[in-house]
Amino acid sequence: MTRPSCITAVKRTLLAALTVASAASFAADEPLPTSVADLRYGVTLYEYYQANYFAALSELMVAEARGGIQGHKDNPELIAGSIGLAFGMEERAGAAFTKLLDQARPQVVRDTAWFYLGKLQYHQGDWLGAEQSFSQISPEVDKRLKRELASMRVQVLLRNNDFKGAKELVDGLENLGNWAELIHYNMGVSFGREGDAVAAQRYLANVTGTELNANPVEQKLQRALRDRAYTASGYVHIQQGEYDDAVAQFQRVRLTGPYSDRALLGLGWAEISRKNYDKALAPWQTLSEGSLQQSPVLESLLAIPYAYEQLNADVAALSAYESAELIFMRELEKIASLREKLAEQFLLESIRSAASNQNQSWFALDEKVALQPELAYLTEIFARNDFQTKVQSVRDLLFLQATLKQWNEKQRVYADLLVLRGQVREQKLANMEATGLLTQEAELREQAADLSAWVTAVEKDRDYLALITDEDLLDNLDIVDTALENLEDMSASGEDMSEELRQLKFFRGIISWQAQNNFSENLWAQKRHLAELNAQLEKLTQTQKSLQKAIDEAPEILPYQQRMSALDQRLAAETMAIDQQLAAEEKALRAQVLKALDEQQIRVKNYLARARLSVARLYDERLKQ
């Protein structure tokens, strides 16, 4: 199973693992939780189901660094291992599952851990280790895992050439659901390779004879597996010389399916074996339009002229051989061109351009990228099973490299913000000291106390005139008081001013009467102003306290800057490590690509040599005629 198919399998079984873990983490008499007890656990699940695996794993790691997730028992560890398995972090996944094997854990948790640990060993090709891990699982393993467990157990036995044990295990299995088809397919192919045609056909018939699933996704997988089963059955029939049955099986394979190449090739050879040379041409001609990365396509280019020769159509055969020769030569030119580009940064740039976000599939190429011939050719190479793990590793490293670059940029922004924060703090403190806000309270409170005492005295003495606010009335009072002083001086000198004095006192009495009428209103207004003043003073006091507290308790910038400096050093170290690992992975991938190109070049050269020999042979035969 390839790494992408591993990820798909983990996606399908993680929900089951979550359910199993939830049931396992709580006692039988303990109700299952209906909500998320820890926010980070909820965020992890949200990110996972949004296909943001990096973010999900990051949430788990942050939570682990801050004391772990609370309230979900063993679930977070199972999730961490499952995501690590899906992400190709095999060491982390293995450590997470191994941690859950201690006897203090519930049996169902240990079963789940053994299941995923065995699954990890299974994907690593450690068949013996996988078999040992699976043997530790109790018979009461949760039914959500039992079917996939059975499939892997059967495959392990087949890998170890224990066909008898595999047969006994499969015959004893019941209610395998959708996994039954995959198990029977693996059994059929394995027995076919061993030459047991009867057993092979029986198992393959179990794959093709089931009803189609109503679920569109499951149905698509089911149809793909049927195509492979029909193809395998056809080749088993060819081995047994049953060419009519082989043709019938090959014809059931969909032309639009991903496994049509081998079926078309086999159909042609089955027709050739039945001496139906003209009928062999149609599937081979269809096949010849496919990618030359596929060996059946290369073979079809020489099979077509062979069929023409059997039909005694030597001219058509010669033309087909010469056409194949040109195709092979162009293929060699493509290989040479791609080999030259690999000496540059083409490999990394190709993967980077095809992975615009952390979770995008390599195969989701945009139109502009897909139209580049070299990249299209490289994509076909990467689609092969033996390349997908390495390509995904490089792609993940590129994503981590870009992520660390973003974090470095954020670090610089945070550092600038800290400097700016310190500057603003110092500036505010300087401004407060310059305005004297912190020293004005006592002076203002003294003035407020004097004003309060004056209002109290005015109210006590009923000093009506003290609260006159009308400007004209104040002016008239001032004029009257001045005139009275002058008349009293004149009376003191012997003049008779009694009438004038009487009139002025009468006028002053009118003013006093007016002041008395307005006294209550003016006194209330003064008290209101005094209350507002006291409220403002209280607000000023609170503001001063807040400002002083902010100054006293404001965190020092230096510890933050020291922490940022430590993070900068850590990011630099991580960046260097990723750059080094990326260089190593890119070098290994380039070597793997070059090896694949060498192998393809050898194949194409062999086919080219055969084509040229056939051309020379046909020309020689024509010269002899």
XYZ file of C-alpha atoms in Angstrom:
625
model
C 0.000 0.000 0.000
C 1.422 3.385 -0.959
C 1.638 6.394 1.310
C -1.330 8.255 -0.227
C -3.423 5.132 0.093
C -2.155 4.882 3.651
C -3.445 8.400 4.298
C -6.795 7.484 2.772
C -7.010 4.412 4.961
C -6.167 6.421 8.061
C -8.829 8.992 7.145
C -11.403 6.224 6.922
C -10.444 4.548 10.171
C -9.708 7.599 12.313
C -13.394 8.203 12.919
C -13.665 4.628 14.100
C -10.607 5.147 16.284
C -12.175 8.251 17.787
C -15.347 6.347 18.599
C -13.406 3.392 19.955
C -11.216 5.676 22.031
C -14.209 7.547 23.411
C -15.814 4.311 24.503
C -12.542 2.966 25.855
C -11.624 6.046 27.852
C -14.684 5.909 30.103
C -15.860 3.210 32.460
C -18.894 1.100 31.652
C -21.038 2.972 34.145
C -19.624 6.342 33.115
C -21.670 8.316 30.540
C -19.928 9.207 27.308
C -19.199 12.937 26.932
C -21.459 14.824 24.572
C -19.281 17.927 24.275
C -15.624 18.892 24.090
C -14.079 19.338 27.531
C -10.847 20.911 26.304
C -10.841 23.651 23.686
C -7.605 22.500 22.083
C -9.025 19.025 21.576
C -12.035 20.542 19.815
C -9.775 22.699 17.650
C -7.686 19.634 16.794
C -10.736 17.699 15.643
C -12.007 20.705 13.673
C -8.699 21.176 11.869
C -8.453 17.451 11.135
C -11.884 17.234 9.564
C -11.072 20.360 7.533
C -8.077 18.352 6.173
C -5.645 20.760 7.882
C -3.459 17.979 9.258
C -0.488 20.196 10.013
C -2.654 22.565 12.055
C -4.273 19.627 13.869
C -0.918 18.148 14.784
C 0.364 21.584 15.836
C -2.585 22.027 18.198
C -1.825 18.674 19.829
C 1.861 19.502 20.216
C 1.136 22.940 21.704
C -1.332 21.368 24.128
C 1.270 18.765 25.063
C 3.834 21.485 25.751
C 1.335 23.297 27.985
C 0.339 20.402 30.166
C -1.690 18.182 27.866
C -5.375 17.933 26.998
C -7.689 17.457 29.940
C -11.025 15.638 30.118
C -10.610 13.216 27.196
C -8.611 10.383 28.737
C -6.613 8.478 26.060
C -8.260 10.078 23.019
C -5.586 12.747 22.359
C -2.793 10.167 22.326
C -4.704 7.963 19.889
C -5.386 10.999 17.702
C -1.738 12.067 17.833
C -0.592 8.621 16.749
C -3.191 8.393 13.982
C -2.330 11.809 12.534
C 1.372 11.006 12.822
C 0.738 7.810 10.871
C -1.182 9.704 8.191
C 1.535 12.361 8.001
C 4.325 9.783 7.591
C 5.797 10.601 11.030
C 6.385 6.967 11.750
C 8.629 7.370 14.800
C 6.169 9.720 16.501
C 3.232 7.473 15.638
C 5.053 4.399 16.934
C 5.990 6.175 20.181
C 2.392 7.336 20.704
C 0.931 3.876 20.201
C 3.618 2.130 22.254
C 2.874 4.482 25.152
C -0.700 3.184 25.236
C 0.318 -0.460 25.633
C 0.803 -0.371 29.349
C -1.316 -2.771 31.349
C -2.995 0.033 33.291
C -4.886 1.064 30.160
C -8.292 -0.426 29.337
C -8.178 -3.491 27.102
C -9.951 -1.724 24.245
C -7.350 1.078 24.330
C -4.514 -1.466 24.230
C -6.238 -3.263 21.351
C -6.516 0.007 19.438
C -2.853 0.820 20.124
C -1.731 -2.669 19.005
C -3.884 -2.265 15.900
C -2.273 1.016 14.860
C 1.222 -0.087 15.830
C 0.751 -3.197 13.684
C -0.653 -1.041 10.909
C 2.449 1.153 11.075
C 4.688 -1.927 10.809
C 2.482 -3.189 7.974
C 3.031 -0.014 5.945
C 6.767 -0.191 6.672
C 6.877 -3.712 5.218
C 7.778 -5.237 8.589
C 5.553 -8.272 8.095
C 6.911 -10.220 11.064
C 6.512 -7.246 13.401
C 2.994 -6.597 12.112
C 2.028 -10.219 12.639
C 3.339 -10.094 16.217
C 1.463 -6.862 16.972
C -1.779 -8.175 15.516
C -1.445 -11.339 17.592
C -1.567 -9.196 20.760
C -5.068 -7.938 19.931
C -7.827 -9.588 21.926
C -10.749 -11.373 20.202
C -13.051 -8.693 21.632
C -11.436 -5.970 19.488
C -13.916 -3.310 18.494
C -15.880 -4.270 15.397
C -15.002 -0.929 13.758
C -11.398 -2.129 13.506
C -11.988 -5.858 13.063
C -12.551 -5.812 9.297
C -9.459 -3.824 8.402
C -7.495 -5.934 10.891
C -8.622 -9.081 9.072
C -7.563 -7.612 5.730
C -4.069 -6.806 6.989
C -3.691 -10.171 8.690
C -4.520 -11.962 5.460
C -2.082 -9.808 3.498
C 0.697 -10.463 6.045
C 0.180 -14.230 5.688
C 0.271 -13.931 1.909
C 3.456 -11.856 2.069
C 5.002 -14.582 4.196
C 3.887 -17.195 1.621
C 1.614 -18.836 4.170
C -1.191 -19.531 1.686
C -2.695 -22.277 3.769
C -2.914 -20.037 6.825
C -4.389 -17.233 4.725
C -7.030 -19.572 3.285
C -7.992 -20.874 6.721
C -8.252 -17.316 8.073
C -10.399 -16.074 5.170
C -12.684 -19.126 5.298
C -13.310 -18.429 8.984
C -14.157 -14.763 8.549
C -17.732 -13.513 8.510
C -19.461 -10.211 7.786
C -16.437 -8.396 6.350
C -18.499 -5.711 4.626
C -16.635 -3.717 1.991
C -13.309 -5.199 3.099
C -14.352 -8.616 1.745
C -13.696 -7.568 -1.854
C -10.164 -6.343 -1.129
C -9.355 -9.499 0.832
C -10.668 -11.786 -1.927
C -8.816 -9.776 -4.581
C -5.493 -10.160 -2.749
C -6.181 -13.857 -2.293
C -7.065 -14.317 -5.956
C -3.954 -12.532 -7.232
C -1.670 -14.396 -4.822
C -3.087 -17.822 -5.687
C -2.911 -16.931 -9.381
C 0.802 -16.213 -9.075
C 1.240 -19.546 -7.347
C -0.440 -21.318 -10.253
C -3.595 -22.361 -8.378
C -5.999 -21.180 -11.074
C -9.096 -22.727 -9.528
C -8.642 -20.988 -6.156
C -7.621 -17.749 -7.868
C -10.745 -17.644 -10.040
C -12.985 -18.472 -7.088
C -11.678 -15.577 -5.021
C -11.704 -13.148 -7.973
C -15.297 -14.128 -8.744
C -16.202 -13.085 -5.186
C -14.901 -9.602 -6.028
C -16.800 -9.181 -9.282
C -20.009 -10.873 -8.144
C -21.006 -8.503 -5.320
C -23.599 -5.748 -5.626
C -22.436 -2.182 -6.135
C -22.494 0.095 -3.128
C -24.999 2.972 -3.181
C -22.384 5.382 -1.809
C -20.742 7.132 -4.830
C -17.281 7.214 -3.235
C -17.403 3.577 -2.195
C -18.843 2.640 -5.577
C -15.936 4.310 -7.356
C -13.435 2.303 -5.314
C -15.493 -0.826 -5.857
C -15.503 -0.383 -9.627
C -11.746 0.196 -9.671
C -11.192 -3.013 -7.701
C -13.516 -4.874 -10.085
C -11.440 -3.699 -13.044
C -8.328 -5.091 -11.409
C -10.093 -8.359 -10.601
C -11.355 -8.765 -14.186
C -7.833 -8.077 -15.470
C -6.232 -10.566 -13.079
C -8.856 -13.159 -13.955
C -8.181 -12.640 -17.646
C -4.463 -13.297 -17.253
C -5.147 -16.423 -15.188
C -7.337 -17.655 -18.034
C -4.512 -16.941 -20.518
C -2.114 -18.967 -18.351
C -4.562 -21.853 -18.526
C -5.054 -21.484 -22.296
C -8.688 -20.431 -21.813
C -8.603 -17.593 -24.321
C -12.348 -17.215 -24.843
C -12.872 -16.757 -21.105
C -9.899 -14.384 -20.984
C -11.434 -12.178 -23.706
C -14.751 -12.106 -21.854
C -13.039 -10.976 -18.637
C -10.874 -8.312 -20.315
C -13.888 -6.850 -22.098
C -15.584 -6.194 -18.767
C -12.851 -3.730 -17.768
C -13.837 -0.075 -18.235
C -11.781 1.793 -20.827
C -12.051 4.955 -18.722
C -10.801 3.212 -15.590
C -7.267 3.599 -14.201
C -6.421 -0.064 -14.831
C -7.405 -0.400 -18.484
C -3.840 -0.574 -19.866
C -3.040 -4.128 -18.810
C -6.544 -5.256 -19.748
C -6.205 -3.857 -23.284
C -2.812 -5.499 -23.685
C -4.110 -8.829 -22.412
C -7.205 -8.596 -24.622
C -4.997 -8.172 -27.668
C -2.826 -11.171 -26.842
C -5.876 -13.287 -26.072
C -7.270 -12.451 -29.525
C -3.886 -13.230 -31.065
C -3.953 -16.605 -29.330
C -7.410 -17.177 -30.852
C -5.960 -16.260 -34.294
C -8.218 -13.207 -34.406
C -5.422 -10.872 -35.530
C -7.724 -8.159 -36.790
C -9.600 -8.058 -33.475
C -6.321 -7.692 -31.611
C -5.592 -4.410 -33.399
C -8.442 -2.380 -31.857
C -7.441 -2.690 -28.159
C -3.751 -2.245 -28.993
C -4.368 0.849 -31.080
C -6.399 2.327 -28.236
C -3.632 1.405 -25.814
C -0.909 2.935 -28.010
C -2.332 6.411 -27.384
C -1.541 6.206 -23.668
C 1.484 7.341 -21.707
C 4.795 5.766 -22.606
C 5.550 5.569 -18.896
C 3.345 2.472 -18.929
C 5.033 -0.704 -20.132
C 1.831 -2.003 -21.790
C 1.801 1.110 -23.996
C 5.393 0.509 -25.098
C 4.626 -3.103 -25.849
C 1.484 -2.211 -27.814
C 3.530 -0.069 -30.229
C 5.361 -3.218 -31.349
C 2.379 -5.527 -30.967
C 0.381 -3.567 -33.569
C 2.811 -4.167 -36.445
C 3.162 -7.780 -35.297
C -0.593 -8.212 -35.798
C -0.315 -6.598 -39.237
C 2.377 -9.111 -40.123
C 0.109 -11.956 -39.087
C -2.506 -10.484 -41.429
C 0.151 -10.401 -44.202
C -0.164 -6.593 -44.301
C 3.590 -5.992 -44.537
C 3.271 -2.387 -45.745
C 1.066 -1.453 -42.795
C 3.419 -3.367 -40.497
C 6.461 -1.507 -41.846
C 4.717 1.834 -41.431
C 3.706 0.954 -37.864
C 7.263 -0.097 -36.983
C 8.666 3.152 -38.406
C 6.013 5.160 -36.521
C 6.945 3.329 -33.326
C 10.599 4.072 -34.005
C 9.873 7.818 -34.188
C 7.810 7.657 -30.995
C 10.618 5.881 -29.156
C 13.150 8.435 -30.368
C 10.981 11.330 -29.141
C 10.627 9.569 -25.804
C 14.413 9.372 -25.508
C 14.636 13.101 -26.288
C 12.131 13.835 -23.484
C 14.217 11.767 -21.087
C 17.398 13.620 -22.082
C 15.675 17.006 -21.699
C 14.308 16.163 -18.275
C 17.700 14.824 -17.200
C 19.271 18.201 -18.058
C 16.618 20.120 -16.112
C 17.115 17.959 -13.046
C 20.621 19.410 -12.731
C 18.965 22.733 -11.803
C 16.275 23.442 -9.166
C 13.563 22.098 -11.445
C 12.655 19.232 -9.148
C 11.961 21.337 -6.054
C 10.325 24.118 -8.050
C 8.017 21.601 -9.715
C 6.863 20.193 -6.402
C 6.592 23.661 -4.856
C 4.510 25.015 -7.752
C 2.119 22.089 -7.469
C 1.621 22.500 -3.715
C 0.120 25.935 -3.154
C -1.140 24.995 0.327
C -0.284 22.493 3.004
C -2.956 19.937 2.146
C -3.246 20.173 -1.622
C -2.582 16.972 -3.482
C 0.436 16.761 -5.751
C -1.879 15.697 -8.551
C -3.997 18.868 -8.289
C -1.932 20.765 -10.852
C -3.235 23.982 -12.325
C -3.583 24.249 -16.093
C -0.483 26.391 -16.630
C 1.733 23.945 -14.745
C 0.215 20.860 -16.353
C 0.915 22.221 -19.842
C 4.689 22.159 -19.271
C 5.909 18.987 -21.050
C 8.752 18.217 -18.653
C 6.532 18.717 -15.625
C 3.780 16.578 -17.113
C 6.358 13.849 -17.728
C 7.670 14.202 -14.164
C 4.127 14.032 -12.801
C 3.637 10.650 -14.473
C 6.791 9.397 -12.777
C 5.639 10.695 -9.403
C 2.277 8.963 -9.822
C 4.042 5.631 -9.489
C 3.708 3.900 -6.133
C 7.420 3.825 -5.358
C 7.689 7.636 -5.720
C 4.696 8.866 -3.785
C 6.206 8.564 -0.300
C 9.398 10.396 -1.265
C 7.529 13.122 -3.149
C 5.191 13.659 -0.219
C 8.163 13.923 2.147
C 9.761 16.610 -0.019
C 6.446 18.393 -0.301
C 5.955 18.349 3.479
C 9.467 19.708 3.992
C 8.793 22.502 1.512
C 5.652 23.383 3.429
C 7.550 23.389 6.731
C 10.250 25.535 5.152
C 7.649 28.063 4.003
C 5.958 27.956 7.420
C 9.215 28.692 9.238
C 9.855 31.545 6.829
C 6.463 33.021 7.749
C 7.222 32.558 11.444
C 10.547 34.356 11.018
C 8.749 37.264 9.405
C 6.236 37.302 12.266
C 9.093 37.293 14.754
C 10.514 40.424 13.159
C 7.090 42.076 13.321
C 6.704 41.094 16.990
C 10.173 42.444 17.771
C 9.289 45.769 16.140
C 6.024 45.852 18.098
C 7.894 45.312 21.369
C 10.273 48.158 20.603
C 7.357 50.400 19.664
C 5.482 49.371 22.805
C 8.433 50.350 24.955
C 8.777 53.677 23.202
C 5.055 54.455 23.607
C 5.203 53.545 27.299
C 8.144 55.842 27.917
C 6.535 58.646 25.935
C 3.261 58.400 27.866
C 5.119 58.488 31.162
C 7.078 61.534 30.052
C 3.897 63.284 28.920
C 2.192 62.612 32.248
C 5.132 63.971 34.175
C 5.257 67.044 31.931
C 1.567 67.872 32.420
C 1.823 67.415 36.196
C -1.355 65.327 36.344
C 0.105 63.183 39.084
C 0.732 66.233 41.398
C -2.386 68.357 40.781
C -4.881 66.408 42.852
C -4.030 67.918 46.279
C -4.190 71.499 44.993
C -7.525 70.925 43.260
C -8.999 69.246 46.334
C -7.976 72.231 48.523
C -9.724 74.616 46.151
C -12.826 72.401 46.162
C -12.829 72.396 49.992
C -12.654 76.219 50.087
C -15.531 76.440 47.639
C -17.579 74.011 49.712
C -16.959 76.024 52.890
C -17.996 79.240 51.152
C -21.261 77.710 49.877
C -22.005 76.358 53.358
C -21.413 79.808 54.920
C -23.589 81.542 52.325
C -26.398 79.059 52.970
C -26.064 79.394 56.755
C -25.961 83.214 56.761
C -28.626 83.495 54.067
C -26.259 85.818 52.196
C -28.585 86.508 49.272
C -26.334 89.076 47.651
C -23.347 86.632 47.536
C -25.159 84.427 45.053
C -26.223 87.137 42.566
C -25.303 85.944 39.101
C -27.070 88.553 36.939
C -24.417 90.912 35.563
C -26.723 93.955 35.350
C -27.945 93.429 38.896
C -24.356 93.130 40.132
C -23.467 96.361 38.362
C -26.453 98.154 39.914
C -25.556 96.848 43.375
C -22.007 98.074 42.962
C -23.262 101.525 41.854
C -25.703 101.749 44.793
C -23.074 100.696 47.355
C -20.614 103.237 45.979
C -23.222 106.004 46.033
C -24.213 105.152 49.632
C -20.586 105.426 50.713
C -20.320 108.844 49.060
C -23.615 110.101 50.612
C -22.555 108.922 54.056
C -19.321 110.857 53.662
C -21.251 113.938 52.600
C -23.664 113.593 55.566
C -20.699 113.329 57.883
C -19.483 116.723 56.599
C -22.810 118.386 57.599
C -24.820 118.226 54.443
C -28.422 117.017 54.521
C -28.519 113.895 52.304
C -31.368 112.107 54.037
C -33.670 112.031 51.021
C -30.981 110.706 48.720
C -29.999 108.145 51.308
C -33.600 106.988 51.661
C -33.957 106.590 47.888
C -30.667 104.677 47.547
C -31.512 102.349 50.439
C -34.909 101.745 48.898
C -33.262 100.872 45.603
C -30.783 98.586 47.400
C -33.723 96.923 49.108
C -35.218 96.155 45.740
C -31.946 94.556 44.689
C -31.857 92.506 47.907
C -35.443 91.442 47.351
C -34.581 90.240 43.835
C -31.548 88.387 45.192
C -33.676 86.769 47.884
C -36.178 85.564 45.288
C -33.335 83.913 43.269
C -31.404 82.677 46.319
C -32.735 79.106 46.415
C -32.229 78.585 42.683
C -28.733 80.079 42.776
C -27.804 78.060 45.865
C -28.973 74.802 44.191
C -26.928 75.662 41.084
C -23.807 76.260 43.222
C -24.303 72.965 45.031
C -24.776 71.176 41.710
C -21.574 72.689 40.347
C -19.792 71.703 43.553
C -21.062 68.099 43.220
C -19.905 67.948 39.611
C -16.525 69.280 40.648
C -16.208 66.626 43.355
C -17.210 63.929 40.830
C -14.553 65.139 38.415
C -12.019 65.155 41.219
C -12.952 61.540 42.061
C -12.638 60.586 38.415
C -9.263 62.278 38.294
C -8.247 60.309 41.359
C -9.287 57.014 39.744
C -7.512 57.950 36.532
C -4.350 58.767 38.436
C -4.572 55.455 40.272
C -5.064 53.555 36.993
C -2.191 55.362 35.363
C 0.045 54.791 38.327
C -0.964 51.127 38.447
C -0.301 50.752 34.727
C 3.111 52.304 35.219
C 3.864 50.193 38.277
C 2.568 46.914 36.847
C 3.463 47.321 33.170
C 5.559 44.297 32.129
C 9.123 44.960 31.334
C 9.963 44.746 27.651
C 13.352 43.155 28.247
C 12.066 39.668 29.284
C 9.902 39.542 26.169
C 12.829 40.568 24.020
C 14.988 37.879 25.610
C 12.284 35.299 24.913
C 12.016 36.512 21.314
C 15.773 36.216 20.947
C 15.642 32.610 22.174
C 12.841 31.867 19.715
C 14.871 33.440 16.913
C 17.759 31.113 17.701
C 15.440 28.112 17.823
C 13.824 29.055 14.501
C 17.259 29.499 12.947
C 18.274 26.025 14.134
C 15.026 24.456 12.911
C 15.316 26.245 9.571
C 18.864 24.967 9.129
C 17.784 21.428 10.027
C 14.890 21.516 7.564
C 17.075 22.999 4.831
C 19.611 20.224 5.342
C 16.933 17.532 5.406
C 15.270 19.014 2.331
C 18.584 19.001 0.476
C 19.096 15.351 1.440
C 15.544 14.362 0.445
C 15.786 16.288 -2.818
C 19.099 14.578 -3.584
C 17.592 11.166 -2.837
C 14.500 11.949 -4.911
C 16.640 13.205 -7.801
C 18.674 10.006 -7.652
C 15.448 7.987 -7.647
C 14.106 9.982 -10.606
C 17.370 9.558 -12.498
C 17.256 5.828 -11.805
C 13.695 5.707 -13.118
C 14.775 7.667 -16.189
C 17.666 5.252 -16.711
C 15.288 2.307 -16.468
C 12.828 3.951 -18.838
C 15.660 4.815 -21.208
C 16.840 1.193 -21.223
C 13.301 -0.047 -21.872
C 12.732 2.440 -24.676
C 16.117 1.677 -26.240
C 15.284 -2.013 -26.190
C 11.955 -1.369 -27.876
C 13.678 1.011 -30.317
C 16.243 -1.662 -31.173
C 13.462 -4.209 -31.736
C 11.580 -1.735 -33.919
C 14.678 -1.028 -36.018
C 15.464 -4.711 -36.362
C 11.896 -5.351 -37.501
C 12.124 -2.497 -40.021
C 15.417 -3.881 -41.311
C 13.941 -7.378 -41.472
C 10.902 -6.239 -43.462
C 13.070 -4.218 -45.871
C 15.339 -7.243 -46.328
C 12.349 -9.485 -47.053
C 11.024 -7.008 -49.614
C 14.430 -6.887 -51.321
C 14.450 -10.673 -51.571
C 11.052 -10.723 -53.276
